[in-house]
Coordinates of C-alpha atoms and ligand atoms in Angstrom, one line a residue:
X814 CA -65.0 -47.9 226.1
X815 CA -68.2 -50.2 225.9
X816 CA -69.5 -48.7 229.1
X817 CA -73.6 -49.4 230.3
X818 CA -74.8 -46.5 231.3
X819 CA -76.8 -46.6 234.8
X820 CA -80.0 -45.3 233.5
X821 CA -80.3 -48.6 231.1
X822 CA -79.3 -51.2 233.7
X823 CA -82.9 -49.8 235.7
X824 CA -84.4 -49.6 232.2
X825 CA -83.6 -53.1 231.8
X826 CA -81.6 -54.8 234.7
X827 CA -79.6 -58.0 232.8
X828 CA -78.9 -60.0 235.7
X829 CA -75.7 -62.2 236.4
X830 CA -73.7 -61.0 233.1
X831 CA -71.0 -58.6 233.4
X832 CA -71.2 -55.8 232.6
X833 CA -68.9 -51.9 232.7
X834 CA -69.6 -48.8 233.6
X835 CA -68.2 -45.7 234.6
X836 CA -68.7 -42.9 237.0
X837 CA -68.2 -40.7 239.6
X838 CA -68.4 -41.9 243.3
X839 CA -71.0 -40.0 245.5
X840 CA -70.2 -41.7 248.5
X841 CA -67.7 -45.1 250.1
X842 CA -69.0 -46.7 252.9
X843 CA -67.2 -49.3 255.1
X844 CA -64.6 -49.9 252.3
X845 CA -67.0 -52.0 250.9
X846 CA -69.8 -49.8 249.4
X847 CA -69.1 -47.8 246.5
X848 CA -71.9 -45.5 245.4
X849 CA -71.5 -44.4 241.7
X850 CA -73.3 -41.8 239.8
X851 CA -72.7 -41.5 236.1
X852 CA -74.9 -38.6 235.5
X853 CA -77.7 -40.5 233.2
X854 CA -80.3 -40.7 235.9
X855 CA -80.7 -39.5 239.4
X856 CA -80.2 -43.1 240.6
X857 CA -76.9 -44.2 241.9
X858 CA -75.7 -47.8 241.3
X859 CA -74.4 -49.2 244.6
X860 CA -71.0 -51.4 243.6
X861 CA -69.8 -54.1 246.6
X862 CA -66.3 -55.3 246.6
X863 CA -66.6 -58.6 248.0
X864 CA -63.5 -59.6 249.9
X865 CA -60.2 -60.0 248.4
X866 CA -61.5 -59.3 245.2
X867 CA -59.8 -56.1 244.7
X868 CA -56.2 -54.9 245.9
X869 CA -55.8 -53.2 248.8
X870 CA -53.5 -50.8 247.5
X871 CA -56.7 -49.8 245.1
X872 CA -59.6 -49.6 247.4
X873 CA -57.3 -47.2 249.5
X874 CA -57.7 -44.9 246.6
X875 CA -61.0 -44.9 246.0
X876 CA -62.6 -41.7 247.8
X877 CA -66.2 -39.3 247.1
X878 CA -65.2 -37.4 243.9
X879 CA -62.9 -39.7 242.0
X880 CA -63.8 -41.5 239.0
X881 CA -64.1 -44.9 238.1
X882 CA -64.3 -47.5 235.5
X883 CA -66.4 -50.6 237.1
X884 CA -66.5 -54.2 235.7
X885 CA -69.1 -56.4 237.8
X886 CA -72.4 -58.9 237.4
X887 CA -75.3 -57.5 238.3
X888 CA -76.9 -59.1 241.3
X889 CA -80.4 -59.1 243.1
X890 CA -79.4 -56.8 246.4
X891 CA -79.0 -58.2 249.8
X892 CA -79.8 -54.7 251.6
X893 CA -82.3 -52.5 251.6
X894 CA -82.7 -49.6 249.4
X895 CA -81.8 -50.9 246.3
X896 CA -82.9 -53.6 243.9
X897 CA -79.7 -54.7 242.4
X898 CA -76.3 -53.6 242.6
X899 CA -73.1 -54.7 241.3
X900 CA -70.5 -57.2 242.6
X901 CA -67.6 -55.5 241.9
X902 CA -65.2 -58.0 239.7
X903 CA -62.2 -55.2 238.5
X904 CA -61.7 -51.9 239.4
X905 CA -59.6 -48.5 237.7
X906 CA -59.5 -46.0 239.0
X907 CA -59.4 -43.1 236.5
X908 CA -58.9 -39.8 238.6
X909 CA -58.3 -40.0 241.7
X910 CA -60.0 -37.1 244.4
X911 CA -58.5 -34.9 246.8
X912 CA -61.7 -35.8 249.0
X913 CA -60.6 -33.5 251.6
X914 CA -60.9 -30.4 249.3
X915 CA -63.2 -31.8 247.4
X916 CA -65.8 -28.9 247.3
X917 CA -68.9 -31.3 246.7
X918 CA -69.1 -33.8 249.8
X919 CA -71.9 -35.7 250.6
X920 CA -74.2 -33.4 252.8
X921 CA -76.3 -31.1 252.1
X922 CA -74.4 -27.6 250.3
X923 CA -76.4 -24.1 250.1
X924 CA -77.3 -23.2 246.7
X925 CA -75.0 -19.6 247.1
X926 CA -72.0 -21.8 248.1
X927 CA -72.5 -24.3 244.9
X928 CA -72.8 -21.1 242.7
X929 CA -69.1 -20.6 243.0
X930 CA -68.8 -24.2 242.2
X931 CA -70.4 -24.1 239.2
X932 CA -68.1 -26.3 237.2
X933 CA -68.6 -28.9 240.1
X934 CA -72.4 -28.4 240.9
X935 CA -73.7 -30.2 238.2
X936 CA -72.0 -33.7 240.1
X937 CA -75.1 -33.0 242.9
X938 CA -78.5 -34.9 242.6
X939 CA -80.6 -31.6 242.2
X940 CA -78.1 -30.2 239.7
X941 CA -78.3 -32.7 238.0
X942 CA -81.9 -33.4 238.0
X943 CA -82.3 -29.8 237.2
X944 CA -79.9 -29.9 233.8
X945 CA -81.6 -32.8 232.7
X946 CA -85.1 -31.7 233.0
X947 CA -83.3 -28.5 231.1
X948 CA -82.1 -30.7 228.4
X949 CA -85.1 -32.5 227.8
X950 CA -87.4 -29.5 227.9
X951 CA -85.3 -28.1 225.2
X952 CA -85.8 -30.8 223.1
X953 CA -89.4 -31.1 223.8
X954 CA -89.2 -27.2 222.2
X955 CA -88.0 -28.3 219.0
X956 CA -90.5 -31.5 218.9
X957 CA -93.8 -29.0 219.6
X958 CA -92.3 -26.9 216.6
X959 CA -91.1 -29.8 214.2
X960 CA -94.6 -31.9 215.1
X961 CA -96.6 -28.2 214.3
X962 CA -95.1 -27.5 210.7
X963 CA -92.7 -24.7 212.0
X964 CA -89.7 -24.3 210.7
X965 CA -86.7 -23.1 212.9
X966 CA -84.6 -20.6 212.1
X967 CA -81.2 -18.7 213.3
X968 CA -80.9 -15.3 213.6
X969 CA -78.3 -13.2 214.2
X970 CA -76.5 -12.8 217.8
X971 CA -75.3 -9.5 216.7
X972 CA -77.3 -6.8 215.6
X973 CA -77.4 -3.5 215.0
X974 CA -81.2 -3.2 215.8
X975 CA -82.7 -2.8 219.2
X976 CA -85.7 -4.9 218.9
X977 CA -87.2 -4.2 222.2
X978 CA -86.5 0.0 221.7
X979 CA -85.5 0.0 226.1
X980 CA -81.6 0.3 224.8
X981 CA -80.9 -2.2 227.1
X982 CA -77.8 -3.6 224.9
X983 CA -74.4 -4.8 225.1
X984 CA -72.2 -3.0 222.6
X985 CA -69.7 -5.6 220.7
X986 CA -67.2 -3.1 219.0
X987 CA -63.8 -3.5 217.9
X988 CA -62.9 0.1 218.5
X989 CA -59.4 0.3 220.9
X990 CA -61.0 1.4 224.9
X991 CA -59.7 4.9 225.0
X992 CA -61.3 6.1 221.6
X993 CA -64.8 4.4 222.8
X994 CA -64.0 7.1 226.7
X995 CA -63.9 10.1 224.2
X996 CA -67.7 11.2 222.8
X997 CA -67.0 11.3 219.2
X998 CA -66.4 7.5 218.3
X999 CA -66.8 7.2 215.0
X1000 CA -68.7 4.1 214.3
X1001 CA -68.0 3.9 210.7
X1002 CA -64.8 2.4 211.5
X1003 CA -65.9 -0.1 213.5
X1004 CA -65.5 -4.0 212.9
X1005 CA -68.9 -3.6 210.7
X1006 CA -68.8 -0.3 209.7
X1007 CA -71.9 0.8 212.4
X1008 CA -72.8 0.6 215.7
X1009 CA -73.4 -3.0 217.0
X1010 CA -74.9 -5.3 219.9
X1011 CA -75.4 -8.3 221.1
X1012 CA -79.0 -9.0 220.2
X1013 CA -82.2 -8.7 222.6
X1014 CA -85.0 -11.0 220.9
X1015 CA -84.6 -12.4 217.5
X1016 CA -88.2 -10.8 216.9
X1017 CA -87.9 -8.8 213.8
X1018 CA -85.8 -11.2 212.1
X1019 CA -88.1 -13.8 212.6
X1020 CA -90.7 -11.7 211.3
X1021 CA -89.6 -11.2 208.1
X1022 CA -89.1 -14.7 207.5
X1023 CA -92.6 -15.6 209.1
X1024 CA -93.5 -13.8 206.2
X1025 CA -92.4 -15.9 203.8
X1026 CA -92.2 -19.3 205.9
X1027 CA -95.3 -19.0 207.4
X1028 CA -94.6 -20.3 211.1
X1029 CA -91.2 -20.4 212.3
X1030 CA -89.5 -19.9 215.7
X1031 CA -85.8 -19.3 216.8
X1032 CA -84.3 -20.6 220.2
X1033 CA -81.5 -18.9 221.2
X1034 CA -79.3 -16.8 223.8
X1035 CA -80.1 -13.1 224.1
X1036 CA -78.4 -10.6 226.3
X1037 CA -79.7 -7.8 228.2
X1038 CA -78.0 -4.9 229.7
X1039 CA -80.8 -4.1 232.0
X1040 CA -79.6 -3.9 236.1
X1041 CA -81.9 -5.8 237.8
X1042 CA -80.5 -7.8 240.4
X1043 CA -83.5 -10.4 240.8
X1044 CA -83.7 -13.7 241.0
X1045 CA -85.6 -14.3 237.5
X1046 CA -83.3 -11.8 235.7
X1047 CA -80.7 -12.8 234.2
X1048 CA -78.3 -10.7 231.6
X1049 CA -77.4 -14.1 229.1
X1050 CA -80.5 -16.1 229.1
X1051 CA -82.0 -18.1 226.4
X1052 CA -85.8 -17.6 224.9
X1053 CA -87.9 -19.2 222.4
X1054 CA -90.0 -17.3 219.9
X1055 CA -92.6 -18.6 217.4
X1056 CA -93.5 -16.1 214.8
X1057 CA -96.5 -16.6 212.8
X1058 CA -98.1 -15.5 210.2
X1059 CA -102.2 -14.9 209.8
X1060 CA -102.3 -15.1 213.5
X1061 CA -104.3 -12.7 215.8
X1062 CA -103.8 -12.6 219.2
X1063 CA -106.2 -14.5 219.9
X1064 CA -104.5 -17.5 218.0
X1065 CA -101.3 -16.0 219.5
X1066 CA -102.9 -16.5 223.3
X1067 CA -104.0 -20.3 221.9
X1068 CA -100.6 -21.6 220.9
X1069 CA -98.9 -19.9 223.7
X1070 CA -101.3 -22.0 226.2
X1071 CA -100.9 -25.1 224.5
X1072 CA -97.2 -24.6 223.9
X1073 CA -96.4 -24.8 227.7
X1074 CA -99.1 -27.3 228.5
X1075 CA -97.4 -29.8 225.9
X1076 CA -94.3 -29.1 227.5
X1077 CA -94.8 -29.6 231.2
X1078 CA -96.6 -32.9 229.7
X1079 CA -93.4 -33.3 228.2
X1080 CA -91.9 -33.6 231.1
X1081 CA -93.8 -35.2 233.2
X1082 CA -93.3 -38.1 230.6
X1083 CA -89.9 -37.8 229.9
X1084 CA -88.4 -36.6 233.7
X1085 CA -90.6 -38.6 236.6
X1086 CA -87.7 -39.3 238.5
X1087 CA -85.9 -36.1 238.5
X1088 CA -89.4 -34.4 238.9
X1089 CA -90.0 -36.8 242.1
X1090 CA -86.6 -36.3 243.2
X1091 CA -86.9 -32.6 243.1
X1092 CA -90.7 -33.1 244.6
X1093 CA -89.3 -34.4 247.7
X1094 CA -86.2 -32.4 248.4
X1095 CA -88.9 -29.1 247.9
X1096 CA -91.6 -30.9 250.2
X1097 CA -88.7 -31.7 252.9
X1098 CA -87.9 -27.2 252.1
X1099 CA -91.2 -26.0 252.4
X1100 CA -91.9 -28.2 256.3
X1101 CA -89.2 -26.1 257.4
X1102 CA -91.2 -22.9 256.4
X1103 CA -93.9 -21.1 258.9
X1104 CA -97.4 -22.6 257.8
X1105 CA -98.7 -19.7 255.9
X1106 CA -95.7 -19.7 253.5
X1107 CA -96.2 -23.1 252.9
X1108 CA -97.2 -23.7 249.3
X1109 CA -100.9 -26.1 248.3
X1110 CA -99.7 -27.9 245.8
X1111 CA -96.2 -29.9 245.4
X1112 CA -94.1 -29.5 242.5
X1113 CA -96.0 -32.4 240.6
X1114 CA -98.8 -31.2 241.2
X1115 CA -98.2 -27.9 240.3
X1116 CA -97.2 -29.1 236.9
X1117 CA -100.3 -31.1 236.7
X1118 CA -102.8 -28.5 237.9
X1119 CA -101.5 -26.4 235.0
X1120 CA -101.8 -28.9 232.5
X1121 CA -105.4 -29.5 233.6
X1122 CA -106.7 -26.2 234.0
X1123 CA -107.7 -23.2 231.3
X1124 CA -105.4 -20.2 231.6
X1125 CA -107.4 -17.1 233.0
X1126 CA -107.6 -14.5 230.2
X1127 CA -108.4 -10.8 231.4
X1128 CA -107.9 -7.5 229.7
X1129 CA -105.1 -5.0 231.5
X1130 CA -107.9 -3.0 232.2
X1131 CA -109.8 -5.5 233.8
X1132 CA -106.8 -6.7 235.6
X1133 CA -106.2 -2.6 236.6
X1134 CA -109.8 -2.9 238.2
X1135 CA -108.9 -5.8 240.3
X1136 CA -105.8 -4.8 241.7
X1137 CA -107.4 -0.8 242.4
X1138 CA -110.1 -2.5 244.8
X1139 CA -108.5 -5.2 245.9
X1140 CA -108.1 -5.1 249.8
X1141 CA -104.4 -5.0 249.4
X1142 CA -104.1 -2.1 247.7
X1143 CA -106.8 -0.1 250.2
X1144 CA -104.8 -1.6 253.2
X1145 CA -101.5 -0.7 251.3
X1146 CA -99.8 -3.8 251.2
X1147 CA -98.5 -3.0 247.9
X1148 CA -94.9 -1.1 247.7
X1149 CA -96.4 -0.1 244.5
X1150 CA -100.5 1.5 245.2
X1151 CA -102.4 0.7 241.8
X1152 CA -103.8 4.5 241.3
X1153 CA -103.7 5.3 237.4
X1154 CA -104.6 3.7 234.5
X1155 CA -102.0 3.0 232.2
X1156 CA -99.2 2.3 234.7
X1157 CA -97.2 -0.7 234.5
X1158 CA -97.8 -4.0 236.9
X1159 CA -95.2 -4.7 239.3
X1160 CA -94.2 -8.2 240.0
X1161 CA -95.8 -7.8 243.4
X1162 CA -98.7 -7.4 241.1
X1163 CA -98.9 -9.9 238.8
X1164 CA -98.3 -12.2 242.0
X1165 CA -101.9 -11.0 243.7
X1166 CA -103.4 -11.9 240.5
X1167 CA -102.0 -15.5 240.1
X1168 CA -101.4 -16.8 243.3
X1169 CA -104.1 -14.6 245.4
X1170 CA -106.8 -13.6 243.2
X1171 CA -107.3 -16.5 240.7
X1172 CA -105.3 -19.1 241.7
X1173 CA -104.1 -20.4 238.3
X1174 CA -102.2 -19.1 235.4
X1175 CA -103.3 -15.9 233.9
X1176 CA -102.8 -14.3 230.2
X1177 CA -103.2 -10.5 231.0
X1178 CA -103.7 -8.8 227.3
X1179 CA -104.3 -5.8 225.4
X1180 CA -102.0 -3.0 227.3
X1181 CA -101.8 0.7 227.3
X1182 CA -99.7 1.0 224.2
X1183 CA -97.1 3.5 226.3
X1184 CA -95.7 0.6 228.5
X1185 CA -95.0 -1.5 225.2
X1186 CA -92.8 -2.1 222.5
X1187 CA -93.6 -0.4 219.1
X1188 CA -93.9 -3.0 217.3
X1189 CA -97.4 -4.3 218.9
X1190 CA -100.7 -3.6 217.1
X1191 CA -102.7 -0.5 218.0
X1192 CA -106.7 -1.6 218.7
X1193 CA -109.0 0.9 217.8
X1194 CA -109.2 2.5 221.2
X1195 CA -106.1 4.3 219.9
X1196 CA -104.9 3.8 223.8
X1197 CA -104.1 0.1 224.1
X1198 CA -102.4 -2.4 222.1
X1199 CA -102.8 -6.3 220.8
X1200 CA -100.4 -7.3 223.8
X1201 CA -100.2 -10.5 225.6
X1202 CA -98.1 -11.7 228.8
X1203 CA -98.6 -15.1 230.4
X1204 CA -98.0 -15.1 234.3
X1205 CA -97.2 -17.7 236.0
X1206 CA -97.2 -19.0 240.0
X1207 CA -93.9 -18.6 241.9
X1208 CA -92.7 -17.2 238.5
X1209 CA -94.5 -14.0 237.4
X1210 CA -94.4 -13.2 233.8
X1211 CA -93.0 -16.8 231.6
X1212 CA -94.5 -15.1 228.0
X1213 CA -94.6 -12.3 226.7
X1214 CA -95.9 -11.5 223.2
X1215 CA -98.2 -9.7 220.9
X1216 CA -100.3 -9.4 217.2
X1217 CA -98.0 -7.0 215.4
X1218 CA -98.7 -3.6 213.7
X1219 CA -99.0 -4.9 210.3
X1220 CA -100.8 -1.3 209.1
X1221 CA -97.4 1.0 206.9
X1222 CA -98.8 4.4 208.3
X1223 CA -99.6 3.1 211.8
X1224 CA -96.4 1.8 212.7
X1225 CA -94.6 4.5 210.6
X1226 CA -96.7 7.0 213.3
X1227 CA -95.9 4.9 216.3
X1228 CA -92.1 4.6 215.6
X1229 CA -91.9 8.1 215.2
X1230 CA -93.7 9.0 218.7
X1231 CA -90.9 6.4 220.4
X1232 CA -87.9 8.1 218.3
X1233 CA -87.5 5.2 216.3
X1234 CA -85.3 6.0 213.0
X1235 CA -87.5 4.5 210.2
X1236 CA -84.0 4.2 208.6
X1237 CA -82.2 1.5 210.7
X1238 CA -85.6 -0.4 210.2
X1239 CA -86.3 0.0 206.4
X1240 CA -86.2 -3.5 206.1
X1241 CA -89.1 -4.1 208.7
X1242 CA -90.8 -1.6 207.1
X1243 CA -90.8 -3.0 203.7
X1244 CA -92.6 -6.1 205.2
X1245 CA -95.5 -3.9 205.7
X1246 CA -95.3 -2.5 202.1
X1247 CA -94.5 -5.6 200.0
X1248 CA -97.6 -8.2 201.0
X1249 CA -98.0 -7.3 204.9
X1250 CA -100.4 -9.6 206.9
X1251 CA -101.8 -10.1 210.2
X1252 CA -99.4 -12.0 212.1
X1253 CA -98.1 -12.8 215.9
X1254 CA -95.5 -13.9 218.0
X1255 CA -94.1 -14.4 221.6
X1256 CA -91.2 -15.2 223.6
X1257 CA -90.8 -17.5 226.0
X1258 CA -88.2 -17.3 228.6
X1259 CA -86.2 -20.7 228.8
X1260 CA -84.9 -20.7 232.4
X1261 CA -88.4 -19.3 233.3
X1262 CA -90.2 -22.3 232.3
X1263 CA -87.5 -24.4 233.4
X1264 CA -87.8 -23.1 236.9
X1265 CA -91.5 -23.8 236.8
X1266 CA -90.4 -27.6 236.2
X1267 CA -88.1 -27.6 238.6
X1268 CA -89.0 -25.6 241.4
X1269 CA -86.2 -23.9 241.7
X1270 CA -86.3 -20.3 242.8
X1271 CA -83.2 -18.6 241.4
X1272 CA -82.9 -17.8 237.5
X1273 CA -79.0 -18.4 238.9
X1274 CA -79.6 -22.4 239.5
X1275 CA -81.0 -23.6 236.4
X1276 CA -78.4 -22.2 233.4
X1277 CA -74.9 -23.8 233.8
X1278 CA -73.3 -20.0 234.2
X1279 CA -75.0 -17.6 234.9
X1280 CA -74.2 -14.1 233.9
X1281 CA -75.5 -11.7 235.7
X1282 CA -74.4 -7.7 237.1
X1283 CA -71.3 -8.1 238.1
X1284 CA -70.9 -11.8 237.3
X1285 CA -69.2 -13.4 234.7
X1286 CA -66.9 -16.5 236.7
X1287 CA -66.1 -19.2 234.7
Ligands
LIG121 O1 -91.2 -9.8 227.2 P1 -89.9 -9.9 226.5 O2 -89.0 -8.8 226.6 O3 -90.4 -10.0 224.9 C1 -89.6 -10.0 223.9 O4 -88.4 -10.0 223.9 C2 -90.4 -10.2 222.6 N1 -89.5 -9.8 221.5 C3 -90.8 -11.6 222.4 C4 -91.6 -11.8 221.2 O5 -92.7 -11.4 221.1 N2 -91.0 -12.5 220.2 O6 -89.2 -11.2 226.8 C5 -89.8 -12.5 226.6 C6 -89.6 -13.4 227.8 C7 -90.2 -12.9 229.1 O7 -91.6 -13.1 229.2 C8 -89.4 -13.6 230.1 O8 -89.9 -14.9 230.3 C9 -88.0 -13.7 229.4 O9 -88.2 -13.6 228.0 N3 -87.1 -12.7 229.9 C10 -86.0 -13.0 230.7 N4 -85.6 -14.1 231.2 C11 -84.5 -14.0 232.0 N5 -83.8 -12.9 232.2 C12 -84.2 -11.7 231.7 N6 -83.5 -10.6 231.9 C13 -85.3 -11.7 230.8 N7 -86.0 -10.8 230.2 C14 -87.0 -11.4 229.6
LIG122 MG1 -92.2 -8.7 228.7

């Protein structure tokens, strides 16, 4: 089929030649007016059957959900709202619609309700806005990398490391149910001949070829078994991490800022019309909201304000002081009082800091080294460690990252005080024997950054199907 698709005819309208496309129909007016969407832009192309043109018999079919192949010349519009349209010349109708049942009419549906339409959804204007901006920022991912000298790299799905030490994993096994119920499972015979997950962070893995490549980054699902309900948690979600080598953190803080400034740039380049589209329907949300839950700055502007402005960088201990005497915490509006030292932020938290106390994006680093993973570097202080976590507005933490222990004996030290089996890592430790350097990394959590562009406010919305506790559909 030698079909236009919608987004070139607005690219470059060729008036009174015919031309085909094909689509879905959003909405039928008068028996006339067909609005089709073909999914490569927000815009709908309005189609007018002029009369007698087109049977009868076929126009009775036509109805909001069915799908269509359209041959017409593109005209200059009579009516308002539209530039151009197309005078309809031949119709087919290639599926027809129950419209009655058809879950996705045109009105306004409650994100909860489209959830359990999730094979539908994606035929609704913020849906789709939403997966395109996905699909573009994912590419803009691999252009930052590619355009930087990184090379990209696969690691494995399943693992028999715990990268992240929380065993927060999901066991892949091949072992028959009942033997797995009884405590003595003998992992030896299993598929691989040892215990086995689906992988938390490619981390370690990248590491050891950071260390030979230089800079490379991975991009791809990970799986948590953690049980938090929330909306930015989600247990299949997809994360980018650059791994470099002769980084500090400082370096590591550098490329992480510019990273996501290049790629809400990115967007706004690429996406205007989603990014308007989704700009309006969040303007038209946010009037219906009391006035002090209203939010200062549109979606756009959002974006832009964080392109524009440099990232706050404080110390966790610096970021302790202002939380301990902030008013907040004396009046106790935190669930969580800040009291100790050395105590992990709450979102509630990392909120006060971004959206209260600065007003911008913030990079909170070097952390008490019990709250962290093992594998981040120790700073002299002995207490702390060469942490980094990126927090964003309406998001909380986007990044989270860290210099790495490069030192044999100090990670050897710090692995045995988390009950880390130097064994199942010998391979990570022989990085450090065989030519170790300073080097760095983060993560980046996809949907996270892709709920920033969009403004949408449930980790749920912006991944095609969402797996979370007690969720798996479709
Ligand atoms: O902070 P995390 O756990 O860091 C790591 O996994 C490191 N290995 C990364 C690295 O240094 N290479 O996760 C990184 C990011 C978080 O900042 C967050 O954006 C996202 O991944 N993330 C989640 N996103 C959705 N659902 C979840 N359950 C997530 N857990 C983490
Ligand atoms: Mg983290």
């Amino acid at each position: 089929m030698d079909l236009k698709k919608i987004k070139q005819i607005y690219d470059s309208p060729d008036y009174n030649n015919s031309i085909i496309i094909g689509g879905w129909v959003r909405a039928f007016r008068a028996n006339r007016f067909i609005e089709l969407n073909d999914g490569s832009t927000i815009k709908n192309i309005q189609c007018v059957i002029l009369d007698s043109t087109i049977e009868e018999g076929i126009i009775k079919r036509i109805s909001v959900g069915c799908s269509l192949k359209v041959k017409g010349k593109l005209v200059e519009s009579q009516g308002k709202g539209q530039s151009f349209e197309i005078r309809v010349e031949e119709i087919e109708i290639l599926g027809e619609s129950d419209s009655e049942n058809y879950p996705i009419q045109p009105k306004k549906h409650s994100f909860e309700f489209l959830r359990d339409q999730a094979h539908l959804r994606i035929r609704t204007s913020t849906f789709s806005s939403v997966m395109r901006i996905r699909s573009n920022l994912a590419f803009g991912i691999h252009k930052f990398f590619n355009d930087n000298n990184f090379n990209y790299i696969h690691t494995p799905i399943i693992t028999s490391n715990d990268a992240e030490g929380a065993g927060e994993m999901f066991r892949v096994t091949t072992i028959d149910q009942n033997e797995i119920q009884s405590k003595e499972v003998d992992y030896s015979k299993d598929f691989f001949g040892k215990k086995t997950s689906l992988t938390v962070s490619g981390q370690l893995e990248a590491e050891t070829y950071a260390l030979g490549l230089g800079n490379v980054y991975t991009f791809g699902p990970t799986f948590r078994a953690e049980n938090s309900n929330t909306s930015r948690h989600a247990s299949e979600f997809w994360m980018i991490e650059p791994e470099m080598a002769f980084y500090d953190l400082n370096d590591n803080m550098d490329l992480a800022e510019s990273f996501l400034k290049y790629l809400l740039q990115y967007i706004l380049d690429s996406c205007l019309d989603d990014l308007n589209f989704l700009d309006e329907r969040l303007v038209k949300e946010d009037s219906q909201k009391p006035k002090n839950e209203r939010s200062d700055l549109n979606l756009i502007e959002k974006i832009k304000f964080t392109i524009n402005n440099k990232f706050v960088r404080v110390s966790y201990s610096e970021a302790f002081e202002i939380l301990r005497n902030s008013n907040y915490n004396k009046k106790k509006k935190f669930n969580f009082k800040i009291e100790e030292w050395g105590s992990d932020f709450q979102s509630e938290h990392e909120r006060f800091l971004v959206e209260k106390h600065f007003k911008s994006p913030v990079i909170i680093y070097d952390y008490p080294s019990k709250i962290k993973a093992f594998y981040m570097r120790l700073n002299d202080d002995k207490k702390t460690v060469r942490a980094m976590d990126v927090l964003f507005p309406g998001i909380g933490e986007i990044i989270g990252g860290s210099q790495r222990e490069e030192r044999l004996d100090v990670l050897k030290k710090r692995m045995n005080e988390m009950d880390i089996d130097e064994k199942d890592l010998w391979w990570y430790l022989d990085l450090r024997k065989y030519g170790t350097v300073p080097h760095s990394g983060f993560g980046l959590g996809f949907e996270r950054i892709v709920m920033f562009c969009t403004g949408m406010q449930n980790i749920r919305d912006v991944i095609p199907y969402p797996r979370t506790p007690k969720n798996a559909s479709f």
